[in-house]
Amino acid sequence: QKNFWDSIQQQAEMNQMINDILKKYDITHDKALDKDELATLLQDLSKGEKPTDEEVMWVLRTADREDNVINDKVNRSEIPAALDIWNSYEKAKPFINKMFDKYDTNKSGKLEFDQLKLLLTDLNDGHPPHDDEVK
């Protein structure tokens, strides 16, 4: 019985959180977050640090798949996924940046094929990926 009521309570809290997010960030009142609205939410979650367009689009496109309807918006049912994606990314960001800086040897701001292959080899315990996996 206790697990059932705990589950009901958690669902109610999640629904309230989603309602609060939509009330604050859904300025178009369409019950979904578009790219700009999502960017504002992510910036607030990052204590004011503005996410890049690439970061916003990555969260948007990844979370937008949750309900099997791709509409370039984060719908109500996709908000928990968007929050989880961003939270995981924020936790991994220091490691990502460290690895990127290590392998971006020419400081171009992007990884060339050979640099990416070395990074993937490092992440794969020294086993290099096939070239077609890197492309």
Short mmCIF file of C-alpha atoms in Angstrom, two decimals:
data_model
loop_
_atom_site.label_atom_id
_atom_site.label_comp_id
_atom_site.label_asym_id
_atom_site.label_seq_id
_atom_site.Cartn_x
_atom_site.Cartn_y
_atom_site.Cartn_z
CA GLN A 1 0.00 0.00 0.00
CA LYS A 2 2.74 2.45 0.94
CA ASN A 3 4.50 2.12 -2.45
CA PHE A 4 1.21 2.73 -4.25
CA TRP A 5 0.54 5.96 -2.34
CA ASP A 6 4.16 7.05 -2.69
CA SER A 7 3.83 6.57 -6.44
CA ILE A 8 0.61 8.60 -6.53
CA GLN A 9 2.30 11.36 -4.50
CA GLN A 10 5.34 11.41 -6.82
CA GLN A 11 3.09 11.62 -9.88
CA ALA A 12 1.16 14.51 -8.33
CA GLU A 13 4.43 16.33 -7.56
CA MET A 14 5.67 15.74 -11.12
CA ASN A 15 2.41 17.08 -12.57
CA GLN A 16 2.66 20.16 -10.38
CA MET A 17 6.27 20.74 -11.43
CA ILE A 18 5.30 20.45 -15.11
CA ASN A 19 2.39 22.86 -14.56
CA ASP A 20 4.76 25.32 -12.89
CA ILE A 21 7.27 25.05 -15.75
CA LEU A 22 4.60 25.60 -18.40
CA LYS A 23 3.12 28.51 -16.47
CA LYS A 24 6.50 30.24 -16.26
CA TYR A 25 8.13 29.38 -19.59
CA ASP A 26 5.32 28.67 -22.08
CA ILE A 27 4.84 32.27 -23.22
CA THR A 28 2.96 31.17 -26.35
CA HIS A 29 0.43 29.26 -24.19
CA ASP A 30 0.43 26.22 -26.48
CA LYS A 31 1.20 23.75 -23.65
CA ALA A 32 4.66 23.05 -25.05
CA LEU A 33 8.10 24.66 -25.03
CA ASP A 34 9.55 25.84 -28.32
CA LYS A 35 13.27 26.42 -28.84
CA ASP A 36 13.33 29.89 -27.25
CA GLU A 37 11.17 28.90 -24.30
CA LEU A 38 13.29 25.80 -23.71
CA ALA A 39 16.46 27.91 -23.89
CA THR A 40 15.13 30.16 -21.12
CA LEU A 41 14.31 27.15 -18.94
CA LEU A 42 17.76 25.62 -19.51
CA GLN A 43 19.43 28.95 -18.72
CA ASP A 44 17.53 29.17 -15.43
CA LEU A 45 18.47 25.57 -14.60
CA SER A 46 22.11 26.50 -15.30
CA LYS A 47 22.05 29.37 -12.79
CA GLY A 48 21.97 32.00 -15.53
CA GLU A 49 24.54 30.48 -17.89
CA LYS A 50 23.05 30.75 -21.36
CA PRO A 51 23.06 27.44 -23.26
CA THR A 52 24.40 27.42 -26.80
CA ASP A 53 22.00 26.98 -29.71
CA GLU A 54 23.53 23.55 -30.27
CA GLU A 55 22.83 22.51 -26.68
CA VAL A 56 19.23 23.72 -26.86
CA MET A 57 18.60 21.97 -30.17
CA TRP A 58 20.18 18.75 -28.87
CA VAL A 59 17.89 18.73 -25.81
CA LEU A 60 14.89 19.68 -27.96
CA ARG A 61 15.47 17.01 -30.58
CA THR A 62 16.31 14.33 -28.04
CA ALA A 63 13.33 15.02 -25.76
CA ASP A 64 10.94 15.61 -28.67
CA ARG A 65 11.09 11.90 -29.49
CA GLU A 66 9.53 10.79 -26.22
CA ASP A 67 5.92 10.86 -27.42
CA ASN A 68 6.70 9.64 -30.95
CA VAL A 69 5.53 12.97 -32.39
CA ILE A 70 8.35 15.11 -33.77
CA ASN A 71 7.12 18.71 -33.74
CA ASP A 72 10.18 20.74 -32.68
CA LYS A 73 8.59 21.42 -29.31
CA VAL A 74 8.89 19.82 -25.90
CA ASN A 75 5.34 18.79 -25.07
CA ARG A 76 4.02 18.33 -21.56
CA SER A 77 4.82 14.60 -21.58
CA GLU A 78 8.38 15.32 -22.79
CA ILE A 79 9.34 17.86 -20.13
CA PRO A 80 10.63 15.22 -17.65
CA ALA A 81 12.87 13.78 -20.38
CA ALA A 82 14.19 17.24 -21.27
CA LEU A 83 15.01 17.90 -17.60
CA ASP A 84 16.75 14.53 -17.26
CA ILE A 85 18.74 15.08 -20.46
CA TRP A 86 19.90 18.53 -19.37
CA ASN A 87 20.72 17.39 -15.83
CA SER A 88 22.81 14.48 -17.12
CA TYR A 89 24.57 16.76 -19.59
CA GLU A 90 25.34 19.36 -16.94
CA LYS A 91 26.87 16.69 -14.70
CA ALA A 92 28.97 15.31 -17.59
CA LYS A 93 29.96 18.72 -19.01
CA PRO A 94 33.29 19.05 -17.12
CA PHE A 95 34.38 15.63 -18.38
CA ILE A 96 33.16 16.37 -21.91
CA ASN A 97 35.04 19.67 -21.98
CA LYS A 98 38.19 18.07 -20.60
CA MET A 99 38.14 15.33 -23.24
CA PHE A 100 37.30 17.77 -26.01
CA ASP A 101 40.17 20.05 -25.05
CA LYS A 102 42.54 17.08 -24.90
CA TYR A 103 41.72 15.91 -28.43
CA ASP A 104 41.10 19.26 -30.15
CA THR A 105 44.84 19.56 -30.62
CA ASN A 106 44.64 22.24 -33.30
CA LYS A 107 42.18 24.27 -31.17
CA SER A 108 39.70 24.54 -34.06
CA GLY A 109 36.66 24.19 -31.82
CA LYS A 110 35.67 20.92 -33.47
CA LEU A 111 37.09 17.44 -33.70
CA GLU A 112 38.49 16.35 -37.04
CA PHE A 113 38.12 12.70 -38.07
CA ASP A 114 41.50 11.58 -36.67
CA GLN A 115 40.95 13.49 -33.43
CA LEU A 116 37.51 11.96 -32.97
CA LYS A 117 38.88 8.49 -33.66
CA LEU A 118 41.55 8.96 -30.98
CA LEU A 119 38.94 10.16 -28.51
CA LEU A 120 36.70 7.17 -29.23
CA THR A 121 39.69 4.83 -28.91
CA ASP A 122 40.48 6.33 -25.51
CA LEU A 123 36.85 5.98 -24.37
CA ASN A 124 36.83 2.37 -25.65
CA ASP A 125 39.74 1.20 -23.45
CA GLY A 126 42.29 1.47 -26.25
CA HIS A 127 40.26 -0.39 -28.86
CA PRO A 128 39.98 1.78 -31.98
CA PRO A 129 36.60 2.01 -33.71
CA HIS A 130 36.24 1.16 -37.39
CA ASP A 131 36.40 4.18 -39.67
CA ASP A 132 32.75 3.75 -40.68
CA GLU A 133 31.75 4.01 -37.01
CA VAL A 134 33.57 7.32 -36.70
CA LYS A 135 31.89 8.84 -39.77
#
